[in-house]
Coordinates of C-alpha atoms in Angstrom, one line a residue:
X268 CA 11.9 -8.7 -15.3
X269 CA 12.6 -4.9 -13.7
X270 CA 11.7 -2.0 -15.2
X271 CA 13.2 0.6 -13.4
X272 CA 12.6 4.5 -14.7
X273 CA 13.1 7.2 -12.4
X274 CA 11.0 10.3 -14.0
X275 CA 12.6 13.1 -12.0
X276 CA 14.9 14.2 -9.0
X277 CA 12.9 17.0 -8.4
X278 CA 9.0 17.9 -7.0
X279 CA 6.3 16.8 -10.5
X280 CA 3.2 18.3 -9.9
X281 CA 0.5 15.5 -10.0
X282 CA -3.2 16.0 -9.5
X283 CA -4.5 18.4 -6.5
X284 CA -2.0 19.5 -5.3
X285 CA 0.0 16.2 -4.6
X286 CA 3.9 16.4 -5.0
X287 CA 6.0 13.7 -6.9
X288 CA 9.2 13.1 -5.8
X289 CA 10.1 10.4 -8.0
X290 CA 8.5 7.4 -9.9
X291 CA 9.8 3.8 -10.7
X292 CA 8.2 0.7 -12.6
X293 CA 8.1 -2.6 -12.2
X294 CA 6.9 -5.3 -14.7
X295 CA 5.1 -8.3 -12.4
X296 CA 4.2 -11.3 -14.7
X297 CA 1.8 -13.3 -12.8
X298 CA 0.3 -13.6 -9.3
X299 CA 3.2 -15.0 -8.0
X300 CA 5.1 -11.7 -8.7
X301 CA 2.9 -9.6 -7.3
X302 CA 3.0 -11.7 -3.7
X303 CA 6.7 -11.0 -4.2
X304 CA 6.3 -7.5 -5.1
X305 CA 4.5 -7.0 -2.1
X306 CA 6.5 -9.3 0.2
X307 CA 9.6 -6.9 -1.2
X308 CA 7.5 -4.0 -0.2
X309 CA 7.2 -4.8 3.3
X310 CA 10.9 -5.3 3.6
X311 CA 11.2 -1.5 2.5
X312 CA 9.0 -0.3 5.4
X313 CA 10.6 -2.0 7.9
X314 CA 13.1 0.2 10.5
X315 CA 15.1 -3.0 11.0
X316 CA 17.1 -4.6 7.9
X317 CA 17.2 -8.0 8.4
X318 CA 17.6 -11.0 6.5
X319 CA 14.8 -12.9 8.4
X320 CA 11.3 -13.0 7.9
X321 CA 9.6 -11.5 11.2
X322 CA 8.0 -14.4 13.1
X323 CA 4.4 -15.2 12.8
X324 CA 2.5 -13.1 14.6
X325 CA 5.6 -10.5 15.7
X326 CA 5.7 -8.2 13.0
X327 CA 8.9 -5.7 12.7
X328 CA 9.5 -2.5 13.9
X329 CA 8.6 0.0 10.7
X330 CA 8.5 3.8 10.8
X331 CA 4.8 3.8 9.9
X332 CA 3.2 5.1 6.9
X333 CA 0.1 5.2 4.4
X334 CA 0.3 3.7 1.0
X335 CA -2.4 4.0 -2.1
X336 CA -2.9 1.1 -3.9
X337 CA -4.9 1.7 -7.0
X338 CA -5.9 0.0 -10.4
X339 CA -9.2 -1.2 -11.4
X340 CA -11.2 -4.7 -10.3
X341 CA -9.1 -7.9 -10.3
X342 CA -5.6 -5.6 -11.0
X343 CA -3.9 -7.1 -8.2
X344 CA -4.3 -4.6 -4.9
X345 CA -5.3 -7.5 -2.3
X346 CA -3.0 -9.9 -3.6
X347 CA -0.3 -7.5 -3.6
X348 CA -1.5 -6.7 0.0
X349 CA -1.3 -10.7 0.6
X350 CA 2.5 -10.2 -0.2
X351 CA 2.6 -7.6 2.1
X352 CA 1.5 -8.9 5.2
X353 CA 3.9 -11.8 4.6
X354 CA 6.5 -10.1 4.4
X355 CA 5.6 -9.1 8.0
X356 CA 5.5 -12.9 8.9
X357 CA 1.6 -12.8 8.8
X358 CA 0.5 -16.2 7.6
X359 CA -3.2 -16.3 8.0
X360 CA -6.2 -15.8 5.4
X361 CA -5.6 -12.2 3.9
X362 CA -8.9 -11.4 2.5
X363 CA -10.4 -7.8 0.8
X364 CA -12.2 -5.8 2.9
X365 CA -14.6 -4.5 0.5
X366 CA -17.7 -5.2 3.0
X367 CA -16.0 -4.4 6.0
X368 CA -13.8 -1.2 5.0
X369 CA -10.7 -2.2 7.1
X370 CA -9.2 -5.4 8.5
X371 CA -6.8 -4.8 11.4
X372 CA -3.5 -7.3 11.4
X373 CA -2.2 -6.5 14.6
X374 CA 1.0 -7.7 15.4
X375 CA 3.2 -7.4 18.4
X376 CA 5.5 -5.5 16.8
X377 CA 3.8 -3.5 14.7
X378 CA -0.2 -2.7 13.4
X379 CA -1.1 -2.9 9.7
X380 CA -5.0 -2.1 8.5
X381 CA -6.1 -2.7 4.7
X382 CA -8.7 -0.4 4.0
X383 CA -10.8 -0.7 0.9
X384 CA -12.6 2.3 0.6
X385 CA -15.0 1.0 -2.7
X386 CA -17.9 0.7 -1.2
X387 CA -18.1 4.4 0.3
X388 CA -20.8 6.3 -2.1
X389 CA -19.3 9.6 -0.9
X390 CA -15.7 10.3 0.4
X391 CA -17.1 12.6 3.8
X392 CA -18.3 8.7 4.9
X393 CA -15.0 8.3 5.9
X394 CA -15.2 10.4 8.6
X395 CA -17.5 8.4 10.0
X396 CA -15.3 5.1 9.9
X397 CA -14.0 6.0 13.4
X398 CA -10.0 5.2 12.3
X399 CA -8.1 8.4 13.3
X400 CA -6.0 6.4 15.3
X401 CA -5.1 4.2 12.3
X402 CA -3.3 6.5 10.9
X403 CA -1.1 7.3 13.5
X404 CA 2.8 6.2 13.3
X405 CA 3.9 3.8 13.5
X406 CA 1.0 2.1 11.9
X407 CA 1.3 0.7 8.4
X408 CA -2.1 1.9 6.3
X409 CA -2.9 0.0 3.0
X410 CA -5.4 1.9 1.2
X411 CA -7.7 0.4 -1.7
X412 CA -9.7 2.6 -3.9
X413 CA -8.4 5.7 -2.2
X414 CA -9.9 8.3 -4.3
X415 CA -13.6 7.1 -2.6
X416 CA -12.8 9.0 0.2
X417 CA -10.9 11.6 -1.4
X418 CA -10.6 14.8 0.8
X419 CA -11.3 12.8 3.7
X420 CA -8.7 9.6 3.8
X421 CA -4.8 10.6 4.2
X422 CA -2.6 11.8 1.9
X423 CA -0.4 8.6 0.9
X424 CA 3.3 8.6 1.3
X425 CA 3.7 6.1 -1.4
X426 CA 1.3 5.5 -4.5
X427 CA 1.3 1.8 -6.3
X428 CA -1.1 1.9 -9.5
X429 CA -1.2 -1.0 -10.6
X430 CA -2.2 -1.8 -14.5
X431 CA -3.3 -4.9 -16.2
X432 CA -1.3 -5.6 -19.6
X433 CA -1.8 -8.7 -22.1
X434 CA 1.3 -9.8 -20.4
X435 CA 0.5 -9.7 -16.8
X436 CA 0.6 -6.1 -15.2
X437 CA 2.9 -2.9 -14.1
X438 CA 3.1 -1.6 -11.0
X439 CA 4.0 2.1 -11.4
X440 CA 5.0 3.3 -7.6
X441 CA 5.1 6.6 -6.5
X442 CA 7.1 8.4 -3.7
X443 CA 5.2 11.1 -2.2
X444 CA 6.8 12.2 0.7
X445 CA 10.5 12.1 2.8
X446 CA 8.8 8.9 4.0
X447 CA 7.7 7.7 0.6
X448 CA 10.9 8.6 -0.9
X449 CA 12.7 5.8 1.7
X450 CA 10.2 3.2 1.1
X451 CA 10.6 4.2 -3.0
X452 CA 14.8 3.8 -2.4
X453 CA 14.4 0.6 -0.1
X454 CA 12.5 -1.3 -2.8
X455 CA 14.3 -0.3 -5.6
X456 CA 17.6 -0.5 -4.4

């Protein structure tokens, strides 16, 4: 089930400072949702539409970008993030990198790195990570726990918050930039 609600057409102020273009829901039931959530995600920052799922190990081109995942403990963020990296034909483990900060998936055709910042105990320790480079296009950053290194981390093109519900849980996706905006329009048709 889709729940699709666009809150505006126009800039929402939200937070410091960070611009809204436009928000839409989605209601994912189970775990197996969520993989396809994310799998669906990864088709939306991909340059190339295509029917195909890239090869293992090739990746697709994508135009790069930084994406927010946040919800508390257990909401979903790494197993969305599994989905993800599938849907760039990655078919290894997918595991959270909550000790190591950042797990590189480098593919021929493209780089992803899953950050999770949870561990930092102040966000300026994220200067001291080393990943300027990450964050260059056309690299695909996944973010955990983003506010950790608040000030510090980029500013996300596209927010997920994801929420737990009785039912399962909503993932409430945010576009925050031109870039954000396509990924927000890909996914959601």
């Amino acid at each position: 089930m889709t729940t699709v609600s666009s809150v505006s057409s126009h800039h929402l102020k939200q937070g410091a400072g960070t611009s809204v273009l436009d928000t839409r829901s989605e209601f994912l039931a189970d775990e197996d949702a969520t993989i396809a959530f994310g799998f669906r995600l990864a088709r939306a920052t991909q340059s190339e539409a295509s029917s195909e799922v890239p090869a293992v190990g090739v990746g697709a081109a994508t135009a790069g970008g930084v994406i927010h995942l946040q919800g508390d403990l257990g909401a979903g963020k790494t197993t969305l993030t599994r989905g993800f990296l599938r849907g760039y034909g990655h078919e290894g483990a997918v595991k959270s990198p909550t000790y190591t900060l950042v797990e590189p998936y480098e593919l021929a055709r493209c780089n992803i790195y899953h950050f999770d910042l949870y561990r930092l105990s102040d966000p300026e320790e994220f200067d001291y990570l080393g990943t300027d480079n990450y964050f260059e296009a056309p690299n695909l950053c996944l973010v955990e726990w983003p506010e950790h290194g608040a000030g510090w981390a980029p500013a996300a093109d596209f927010r997920i918050e994801l929420t737990e519900t009785d039912a399962g849980r909503t993932a409430r996706c945010s576009a925050l930039s031109q870039r954000g905006a396509q990924m927000l329009s890909a996914l959601f048709g």
